[in-house]
Amino acid sequence: DADVTQTPRNRITKTGKRIMLECSQTKGHDRMYWYRQDPGLGLRLIYYSFDVKDINKGEISDGYSVSRQAQAKFSLSLESAIPNQTALYFCATSDSWGASNQPQHFGDGTRLSIL
Amino acid sequence: AQKITQTQPGMFVQEKEAVTLDCTYDTSDPSYGLFWYKQPSSGEMIFLIYQGSYDQQNATEGRYSLNFQKARKSANLVISASQLGDSAMYFCAMREGFNDYKLSFGAGTTVTVRA
């Protein structure tokens, strides 16, 4: 089983719909992140959470919200989806107690298309 | 300003040859880490190699090595003896500071290995 699991893997929806992307991890990491990937732009940070009570905006948080339901679960919501939110979304985790050379661990991504 | 710049959108390399992927970074923090990730066509993000700002030697991991030139703020990835399975997009990313584990990503370089 994957250490970082994202659901759904693919989603097609319509403009104006509310969408939730979910992420769960079994790595025991305290920090979790949501990124979006667009062609030519790499990955950009949407939100990040250092623990259940600590949630922070990233570079591009407008139009998104998050919820850290437990240490292992971090969900991303699009309250009213718009076509330019069509992208590949990644959840990632890291361990604040780990060494500085420890990488973030990524889920397999969610391909989201908004028509 | 862009924190990570990858100037090569795409590259072709012959099987068994070496390829160098460029990455330059911008930070005023003396403590930082540089990561390279591989993203095959299936979409997942695979960690390859890490270089810390205080590391005295260039990082190596199997066929991957980093040409780290601190004064030039560059951290180029070298893939030796390219294989068909190396065809993918490669991202350079930077973490700044000891405690902040957010990553800033470059736009990526697509590598295509030719038989």
XYZ file of N, CA and C in Angstrom:
690
model
N 0.843 -1.201 0.000
C 0.000 0.000 0.000
C 0.877 1.249 0.000
N 0.390 2.288 -0.707
C 1.140 3.530 -0.786
C 1.181 4.196 0.576
N 2.302 4.881 0.864
C 2.440 5.588 2.127
C 1.590 6.849 2.151
N 1.464 7.491 0.975
C 0.668 8.709 0.847
C -0.380 8.441 -0.225
N -1.621 8.424 0.167
C -2.707 8.035 -0.722
C -3.611 9.221 -1.018
N -3.815 9.465 -2.282
C -4.706 10.551 -2.696
C -5.946 9.962 -3.363
N -7.090 10.518 -3.009
C -8.332 10.134 -3.661
C -9.150 11.363 -3.998
N -9.811 11.382 -5.156
C -9.718 10.395 -6.224
C -8.427 10.564 -7.012
N -8.135 9.657 -7.902
C -6.958 9.807 -8.768
C -7.263 10.681 -9.976
N -8.495 10.628 -10.403
C -8.945 11.451 -11.518
C -10.340 11.978 -11.207
N -10.605 13.207 -11.671
C -11.940 13.767 -11.439
C -12.233 14.773 -12.532
N -13.386 14.627 -13.121
C -13.877 15.620 -14.078
C -15.151 16.196 -13.491
N -15.231 17.508 -13.453
C -16.413 18.133 -12.879
C -16.720 19.439 -13.609
N -17.790 20.081 -13.200
C -18.241 21.281 -13.887
C -17.935 22.533 -13.084
N -17.835 23.627 -13.777
C -17.643 24.925 -13.137
C -18.714 25.168 -12.084
N -18.280 25.664 -10.936
C -19.204 26.002 -9.859
C -19.413 24.905 -8.833
N -18.982 23.710 -9.137
C -19.156 22.601 -8.203
C -18.140 22.685 -7.077
N -18.534 22.138 -5.917
C -17.603 22.018 -4.800
C -16.913 20.668 -4.905
N -15.607 20.693 -4.722
C -14.821 19.465 -4.877
C -13.911 19.304 -3.677
N -13.762 18.069 -3.228
C -12.820 17.796 -2.154
C -11.838 16.723 -2.617
N -10.589 17.022 -2.448
C -9.530 16.052 -2.692
C -8.988 15.613 -1.343
N -8.804 14.320 -1.212
C -8.388 13.806 0.091
C -7.000 13.207 0.041
N -6.339 13.294 1.166
C -4.993 12.752 1.289
C -4.866 12.091 2.649
N -4.367 10.873 2.646
C -4.090 10.197 3.911
C -2.705 9.582 3.842
N -2.045 9.506 4.986
C -0.683 8.983 5.006
C -0.475 8.042 6.187
N 0.387 7.079 5.950
C 0.718 6.098 6.980
C 2.170 6.246 7.415
N 2.801 7.336 7.046
C 4.216 7.518 7.348
C 4.437 8.064 8.758
N 3.367 8.523 9.398
C 3.538 9.094 10.730
C 4.143 10.482 10.720
N 4.160 11.121 9.570
C 4.729 12.461 9.466
C 3.754 13.488 10.007
N 4.321 14.579 10.563
C 3.458 15.613 11.127
C 3.127 16.707 10.118
N 3.954 16.865 9.094
C 3.741 17.956 8.162
C 3.140 17.437 6.868
N 2.155 18.179 6.379
C 1.505 17.803 5.130
C 1.336 19.030 4.269
N 1.302 18.799 2.939
C 1.327 19.884 1.961
C 0.387 19.560 0.800
N -0.140 20.612 0.201
C -0.859 20.469 -1.066
C -0.190 21.363 -2.106
N 0.106 20.752 -3.266
C 0.685 21.462 -4.396
C -0.218 21.273 -5.610
N -0.111 22.208 -6.531
C -0.689 21.980 -7.848
C 0.410 22.098 -8.894
N 0.294 21.299 -9.937
C 1.267 21.307 -11.022
C 0.580 21.738 -12.307
N 1.153 22.745 -12.946
C 0.691 23.217 -14.242
C 1.855 23.155 -15.220
N 1.600 22.853 -16.459
C 2.680 22.785 -17.452
C 3.466 24.082 -17.501
N 4.787 23.966 -17.467
C 5.656 25.138 -17.560
C 5.820 25.912 -16.274
N 5.099 25.497 -15.226
C 5.179 26.230 -13.958
C 5.712 25.377 -12.818
N 5.894 24.127 -13.027
C 6.340 23.263 -11.949
C 5.244 23.076 -10.914
N 5.644 22.803 -9.692
C 4.691 22.636 -8.603
C 4.663 23.898 -7.765
N 3.476 24.307 -7.402
C 3.305 25.474 -6.552
C 2.514 25.099 -5.305
N 2.946 25.651 -4.198
C 2.372 25.297 -2.909
C 1.054 26.019 -2.681
N 0.028 25.254 -2.318
C -1.289 25.834 -2.067
C -1.483 26.088 -0.565
N -1.365 25.047 0.227
C -1.467 25.121 1.677
C -0.500 24.116 2.285
N -0.135 24.385 3.536
C 0.651 23.409 4.265
C 0.258 23.436 5.731
N 0.523 22.320 6.373
C 0.104 22.154 7.761
C 1.232 21.508 8.538
N 1.651 22.118 9.626
C 2.729 21.563 10.434
C 2.211 20.621 11.507
N 0.968 20.787 11.900
C 0.283 19.798 12.717
C -1.201 20.110 12.632
N -1.999 19.376 13.360
C -3.455 19.479 13.222
C -3.954 20.905 13.467
N -3.293 21.623 14.335
C -3.776 22.959 14.679
C -3.024 24.084 13.960
N -2.150 23.727 13.077
C -1.298 24.726 12.423
C -1.420 24.575 10.915
N -2.202 25.481 10.314
C -2.432 25.447 8.870
C -2.041 26.799 8.308
N -1.328 26.760 7.183
C -0.769 27.980 6.617
C -1.042 28.067 5.121
N -1.222 29.299 4.664
C -1.394 29.513 3.239
C -0.051 29.410 2.532
N -0.120 28.887 1.324
C 1.059 28.832 0.491
C 1.036 29.937 -0.540
N 1.709 29.683 -1.623
C 1.879 30.683 -2.673
C 0.576 31.027 -3.394
N -0.321 30.041 -3.534
C -1.518 30.236 -4.372
C -2.753 29.689 -3.678
N -3.116 30.236 -2.548
C -4.213 29.682 -1.762
C -5.597 30.197 -2.162
N -5.676 31.266 -2.924
C -6.981 31.823 -3.288
C -7.819 30.794 -4.042
N -9.064 30.642 -3.601
C -9.963 29.696 -4.244
C -9.918 28.301 -3.668
N -9.048 28.107 -2.668
C -8.886 26.804 -2.031
C -9.063 26.929 -0.519
N -9.437 25.830 0.090
C -9.428 25.731 1.543
C -8.969 24.326 1.906
N -8.522 24.160 3.153
C -8.035 22.854 3.580
C -8.582 22.532 4.958
N -8.499 21.254 5.276
C -8.870 20.770 6.587
C -7.911 19.669 6.981
N -7.375 19.784 8.202
C -6.492 18.735 8.727
C -7.298 17.998 9.794
N -7.915 16.912 9.374
C -8.862 16.209 10.250
C -8.154 15.401 11.340
N -6.933 15.000 11.031
C -6.129 14.205 11.949
C -4.708 14.319 11.451
N -3.773 13.810 12.227
C -2.396 13.924 11.771
C -2.209 13.252 10.413
N -2.992 12.202 10.175
C -2.798 11.427 8.954
C -3.645 11.900 7.784
N -4.514 12.874 7.977
C -5.461 13.241 6.922
C -5.460 14.743 6.681
N -5.371 15.103 5.401
C -5.321 16.504 5.004
C -6.095 16.626 3.703
N -7.203 17.361 3.739
C -8.034 17.451 2.544
C -8.000 18.855 1.971
N -8.161 18.910 0.673
C -8.160 20.181 -0.064
C -9.525 20.362 -0.706
N -10.120 21.533 -0.535
C -11.431 21.802 -1.112
C -11.372 22.969 -2.083
N -12.112 22.817 -3.164
C -12.366 23.911 -4.071
C -13.839 24.241 -3.888
N -14.121 25.373 -3.302
C -15.498 25.696 -2.932
C -16.396 25.878 -4.143
N -15.877 26.522 -5.161
C -16.637 26.745 -6.394
C -15.634 26.664 -7.538
N -15.514 25.485 -8.101
C -14.450 25.226 -9.055
C -14.578 26.086 -10.311
N -13.413 26.494 -10.829
C -13.356 27.236 -12.082
C -12.352 26.557 -13.009
N -12.516 26.746 -14.313
C -11.657 26.006 -15.261
C -10.157 26.190 -15.049
N -9.713 27.366 -14.582
C -8.257 27.522 -14.428
C -7.710 26.816 -13.193
N -8.571 26.097 -12.498
C -8.101 25.220 -11.433
C -7.869 23.792 -11.953
N -8.046 23.622 -13.235
C -7.693 22.351 -13.858
C -6.186 22.162 -13.743
N -5.770 21.067 -13.131
C -4.347 20.852 -12.862
C -4.156 19.454 -12.296
N -2.888 19.127 -12.070
C -2.517 17.916 -11.342
C -2.199 18.341 -9.910
N -2.873 17.734 -8.951
C -2.704 18.115 -7.550
C -1.953 17.024 -6.794
N -0.998 17.475 -5.997
C -0.207 16.546 -5.202
C -0.327 16.867 -3.724
N -0.426 15.816 -2.952
C -0.271 15.891 -1.509
C 1.132 15.384 -1.182
N 1.753 15.969 -0.176
C 3.081 15.521 0.244
C 3.183 15.571 1.752
N 4.125 14.821 2.291
C 4.343 14.808 3.736
C 5.825 14.953 4.044
N 6.116 15.422 5.237
C 7.493 15.420 5.728
C 7.470 15.331 7.244
N 8.620 15.020 7.794
C 8.732 14.773 9.222
C 9.583 15.878 9.835
N 9.003 16.651 10.734
C 9.768 17.760 11.324
C 10.907 17.260 12.203
N 10.838 15.982 12.604
C 11.906 15.426 13.426
C 12.973 14.741 12.577
N 12.750 14.726 11.285
C 13.715 14.082 10.416
C 14.909 14.982 10.140
N 15.942 14.405 9.595
C 17.112 15.181 9.218
C 16.769 16.131 8.075
N 17.591 17.154 7.944
C 17.280 18.175 6.942
C 17.367 17.653 5.523
N 18.013 16.503 5.345
C 18.128 15.985 3.983
C 16.969 15.061 3.609
N 16.007 14.926 4.520
C 14.883 14.061 4.205
C 13.951 14.739 3.212
N 13.588 14.058 2.148
C 12.722 14.675 1.142
C 11.269 14.660 1.568
N 10.487 15.449 0.906
C 9.047 15.303 1.042
C 8.629 14.059 0.257
N 7.598 13.406 0.779
C 7.076 12.207 0.135
C 5.737 12.540 -0.505
N 5.612 12.231 -1.757
C 4.439 12.629 -2.518
C 3.480 11.476 -2.760
N 2.198 11.831 -2.800
C 1.199 10.905 -3.299
C 1.294 10.816 -4.816
N 0.458 9.994 -5.402
C 0.508 9.780 -6.846
C -0.207 10.854 -7.656
N -0.854 11.789 -6.971
C -1.476 12.903 -7.670
C -2.933 12.666 -8.004
N -3.656 13.770 -8.127
C -5.054 13.756 -8.577
C -5.152 14.651 -9.802
N -5.590 14.065 -10.903
C -5.798 14.854 -12.120
C -7.224 15.415 -12.078
N -7.318 16.717 -12.008
C -8.613 17.383 -11.883
C -8.881 18.211 -13.133
N -10.013 17.961 -13.748
C -10.432 18.730 -14.922
C -11.762 19.401 -14.624
N -11.802 20.694 -14.864
C -13.021 21.457 -14.594
C -13.527 22.036 -15.911
N -14.702 21.625 -16.278
C -15.246 21.995 -17.593
C -16.106 23.251 -17.513
N 10.559 37.157 -7.523
C 11.610 36.571 -8.350
C 11.558 35.053 -8.221
N 11.898 34.393 -9.300
C 11.929 32.938 -9.291
C 13.011 32.463 -8.346
N 12.684 31.510 -7.490
C 13.693 30.979 -6.595
C 14.480 29.858 -7.273
N 13.831 29.130 -8.153
C 14.478 28.032 -8.858
C 14.263 28.230 -10.352
N 15.333 28.187 -11.115
C 15.242 28.357 -12.560
C 15.821 27.145 -13.259
N 15.003 26.539 -14.089
C 15.457 25.450 -14.952
C 15.246 25.941 -16.380
N 16.327 26.184 -17.079
C 16.247 26.881 -18.362
C 16.023 25.956 -19.550
N 16.105 24.658 -19.333
C 15.974 23.706 -20.439
C 14.584 23.053 -20.384
N 13.674 23.468 -21.231
C 12.342 22.849 -21.199
C 12.383 21.373 -21.590
N 13.255 21.049 -22.574
C 13.321 19.661 -23.027
C 14.699 19.335 -23.571
N 15.070 18.064 -23.402
C 16.373 17.611 -23.889
C 16.252 16.203 -24.440
N 17.100 15.933 -25.432
C 17.207 14.574 -25.960
C 18.600 14.052 -25.635
N 18.680 12.791 -25.285
C 19.976 12.183 -25.009
C 19.976 10.766 -25.580
N 21.116 10.373 -26.064
C 21.255 9.019 -26.601
C 21.452 8.051 -25.439
N 20.849 6.895 -25.596
C 21.022 5.848 -24.589
C 22.505 5.618 -24.315
N 22.839 5.422 -23.052
C 24.181 5.156 -22.548
C 25.054 6.402 -22.440
N 24.563 7.538 -22.898
C 25.323 8.772 -22.736
C 24.910 9.468 -21.449
N 25.714 10.450 -21.051
C 25.405 11.250 -19.873
C 24.642 12.504 -20.286
N 23.842 12.996 -19.369
C 23.089 14.234 -19.614
C 23.146 15.099 -18.365
N 23.250 16.404 -18.576
C 23.297 17.362 -17.467
C 22.080 18.268 -17.525
N 21.364 18.330 -16.425
C 20.187 19.188 -16.314
C 20.527 20.370 -15.429
N 20.271 21.563 -15.947
C 20.673 22.769 -15.244
C 19.639 23.199 -14.207
N 20.144 23.729 -13.111
C 19.290 24.300 -12.073
C 20.055 25.435 -11.400
N 19.502 26.619 -11.413
C 20.062 27.716 -10.633
C 19.033 28.158 -9.614
N 19.507 28.683 -8.508
C 18.605 29.022 -7.414
C 18.949 30.395 -6.869
N 18.001 30.936 -6.140
C 18.171 32.273 -5.583
C 17.687 32.258 -4.143
N 18.591 32.499 -3.224
C 18.228 32.600 -1.814
C 19.266 33.418 -1.085
N 18.836 34.093 -0.044
C 19.767 34.825 0.812
C 19.992 34.085 2.132
N 19.303 32.967 2.292
C 19.446 32.163 3.517
C 20.702 31.297 3.377
N 21.605 31.336 4.360
C 22.819 30.521 4.240
C 22.552 29.023 4.396
N 21.398 28.693 4.961
C 21.046 27.283 5.147
C 19.931 26.905 4.186
N 20.212 26.000 3.299
C 19.197 25.574 2.342
C 19.535 24.174 1.841
N 18.564 23.560 1.235
C 18.767 22.235 0.660
C 18.178 22.186 -0.734
N 18.813 21.423 -1.580
C 18.365 21.306 -2.963
C 18.016 19.848 -3.246
N 16.875 19.650 -3.841
C 16.360 18.318 -4.125
C 16.092 18.192 -5.614
N 16.294 16.996 -6.123
C 15.869 16.686 -7.481
C 14.847 15.554 -7.419
N 13.766 15.761 -8.193
C 12.717 14.752 -8.305
C 12.541 14.377 -9.763
N 12.139 13.142 -9.956
C 11.828 12.624 -11.294
C 10.330 12.365 -11.382
N 9.735 12.788 -12.482
C 8.305 12.522 -12.693
C 8.129 11.793 -14.020
N 7.958 10.480 -13.977
C 7.700 9.739 -15.223
C 6.317 10.086 -15.776
N 6.027 9.550 -16.931
C 4.741 9.878 -17.579
C 3.546 9.428 -16.746
N 3.743 8.497 -15.861
C 2.658 8.035 -14.990
C 2.301 9.069 -13.923
N 3.169 10.051 -13.723
C 2.815 11.201 -12.900
C 3.363 11.264 -11.497
N 3.831 10.174 -10.924
C 4.288 10.253 -9.535
C 5.612 10.996 -9.428
N 5.882 11.511 -8.260
C 7.111 12.258 -7.979
C 8.071 11.346 -7.216
N 9.244 11.148 -7.798
C 10.235 10.240 -7.218
C 11.454 11.041 -6.803
N 11.812 10.981 -5.541
C 12.992 11.688 -5.048
C 14.252 11.014 -5.572
N 15.206 11.837 -6.046
C 16.444 11.294 -6.594
C 17.659 11.571 -5.721
N 17.857 12.837 -5.351
C 19.126 13.204 -4.747
C 18.977 14.533 -4.010
N 19.818 14.700 -2.992
C 19.779 15.897 -2.151
C 21.181 16.477 -1.991
N 21.221 17.822 -1.956
C 22.474 18.526 -1.665
C 22.196 19.608 -0.643
N 22.908 19.587 0.460
C 22.767 20.610 1.473
C 23.756 21.742 1.257
N 23.392 22.927 1.707
C 24.257 24.087 1.451
C 25.590 23.984 2.167
N 25.641 23.210 3.241
C 26.888 23.089 3.983
C 27.672 21.827 3.621
N 27.105 21.060 2.715
C 27.807 19.818 2.329
C 29.090 20.167 1.579
N 30.161 19.525 1.989
C 31.462 19.828 1.390
C 31.662 19.133 0.054
N 30.984 18.010 -0.110
C 31.167 17.247 -1.339
C 29.880 17.217 -2.150
N 30.051 17.053 -3.449
C 28.890 16.903 -4.312
C 28.190 15.583 -4.013
N 26.863 15.634 -4.005
C 26.082 14.438 -3.705
C 26.103 13.468 -4.886
N 26.085 12.190 -4.566
C 25.969 11.155 -5.595
C 25.020 10.071 -5.086
N 24.224 9.531 -6.016
C 23.322 8.421 -5.713
C 23.242 7.562 -6.959
N 24.042 6.500 -6.985
C 24.028 5.625 -8.143
C 24.445 6.372 -9.399
N 23.574 6.377 -10.399
C 23.886 7.066 -11.658
C 23.608 8.570 -11.611
N 23.116 9.042 -10.481
C 22.813 10.469 -10.342
C 23.912 11.157 -9.531
N 24.316 12.305 -9.990
C 25.248 13.116 -9.220
C 24.883 14.572 -9.389
N 25.311 15.345 -8.410
C 25.028 16.775 -8.425
C 26.329 17.537 -8.641
N 26.306 18.451 -9.568
C 27.411 19.377 -9.752
C 27.020 20.663 -9.042
N 27.434 20.761 -7.784
C 27.022 21.851 -6.907
C 28.081 22.936 -6.928
N 27.711 24.107 -7.438
C 28.616 25.248 -7.475
C 27.961 26.360 -6.670
N 28.351 26.427 -5.415
C 27.670 27.303 -4.468
C 27.808 28.766 -4.851
N 28.982 29.187 -5.265
C 29.209 30.595 -5.596
C 28.360 31.017 -6.789
N 28.123 30.092 -7.674
C 27.298 30.376 -8.851
C 25.822 30.099 -8.589
N 25.524 29.576 -7.431
C 24.161 29.189 -7.074
C 23.568 28.256 -8.124
N 24.311 27.222 -8.412
C 23.799 26.230 -9.349
C 23.935 24.828 -8.770
N 23.026 23.974 -9.137
C 23.000 22.585 -8.643
C 22.519 21.703 -9.782
N 23.407 21.449 -10.715
C 23.031 20.709 -11.908
C 23.039 19.206 -11.655
N 22.039 18.550 -12.176
C 21.929 17.098 -12.041
C 22.590 16.427 -13.241
N 23.441 15.475 -12.963
C 24.075 14.689 -14.011
C 23.554 13.260 -13.925
N 23.025 12.777 -15.027
C 22.596 11.384 -15.121
C 23.594 10.683 -16.032
N 24.272 9.715 -15.499
C 25.260 9.004 -16.312
C 24.631 7.758 -16.928
N 25.209 7.320 -18.051
C 24.773 6.078 -18.699
C 23.253 6.018 -18.830
N 22.691 6.972 -19.536
C 21.233 7.100 -19.634
C 20.571 5.809 -20.108
N 19.413 5.560 -19.538
C 18.602 4.403 -19.899
C 17.250 4.880 -20.398
N 16.577 4.033 -21.155
C 15.265 4.419 -21.693
C 14.310 4.797 -20.566
N 14.446 4.143 -19.441
C 13.589 4.439 -18.296
C 13.861 5.781 -17.640
N 14.914 6.446 -18.069
C 15.192 7.783 -17.537
C 14.352 8.859 -18.220
N 13.651 8.504 -19.269
C 12.776 9.463 -19.948
C 11.695 9.898 -18.983
N 11.676 11.174 -18.679
C 10.770 11.711 -17.656
C 10.958 13.216 -17.578
N 10.152 13.828 -16.708
C 10.377 15.225 -16.378
C 11.148 15.263 -15.061
N 12.081 16.194 -14.965
C 12.924 16.313 -13.782
C 12.755 17.707 -13.183
N 12.537 17.708 -11.874
C 12.332 18.969 -11.169
C 13.433 19.198 -10.148
N 13.901 20.420 -10.120
C 14.806 20.883 -9.076
C 13.961 21.657 -8.061
N 14.238 21.465 -6.784
C 13.460 22.132 -5.741
C 14.390 22.570 -4.619
N 13.989 23.603 -3.903
C 14.816 24.149 -2.829
C 14.003 24.313 -1.554
N 14.636 23.960 -0.443
C 14.113 24.240 0.885
C 15.025 25.282 1.503
N 14.436 26.314 2.095
C 15.228 27.364 2.723
C 15.103 27.304 4.235
N 16.206 27.406 4.919
C 16.182 27.418 6.374
C 16.166 26.031 6.956
N 16.383 25.952 8.269
C 16.420 24.656 8.944
C 15.031 24.129 9.252
N 14.129 25.030 9.630
C 12.851 24.564 10.167
C 11.702 24.632 9.186
N 11.878 25.343 8.127
C 10.790 25.507 7.179
C 10.986 24.511 6.053
N 10.108 23.535 5.984
C 10.318 22.466 5.019
C 9.528 22.651 3.742
N 9.041 23.865 3.486
C 8.358 24.107 2.212
C 9.365 24.012 1.081
N 8.898 23.563 -0.050
C 9.745 23.464 -1.228
C 9.300 24.449 -2.303
N 10.293 25.062 -2.951
C 10.041 25.866 -4.145
C 10.578 25.083 -5.327
N 9.751 24.914 -6.353
C 10.112 24.076 -7.493
C 10.425 24.910 -8.718
N 11.311 24.362 -9.560
C 11.498 24.912 -10.884
C 10.428 24.394 -11.830
N 10.469 24.886 -13.059
C 9.440 24.530 -14.049
C 9.630 23.137 -14.616
N 10.824 22.565 -14.423
C 11.071 21.202 -14.873
C 11.742 21.135 -16.228
N 12.421 20.019 -16.457
C 13.057 19.705 -17.737
C 12.610 18.324 -18.162
N 12.119 18.224 -19.376
C 11.721 16.916 -19.911
C 12.913 16.283 -20.618
N 13.245 15.088 -20.205
C 14.341 14.341 -20.826
C 13.763 13.186 -21.619
N 14.200 13.072 -22.858
C 13.807 11.939 -23.700
C 15.071 11.190 -24.086
N 15.114 9.915 -23.722
C 16.269 9.082 -24.035
C 15.978 8.305 -25.316
N 16.865 8.431 -26.268
C 16.707 7.766 -27.549
C 17.536 6.489 -27.605
N 16.941 5.430 -28.173
C 17.663 4.150 -28.313
C 18.709 4.229 -29.413
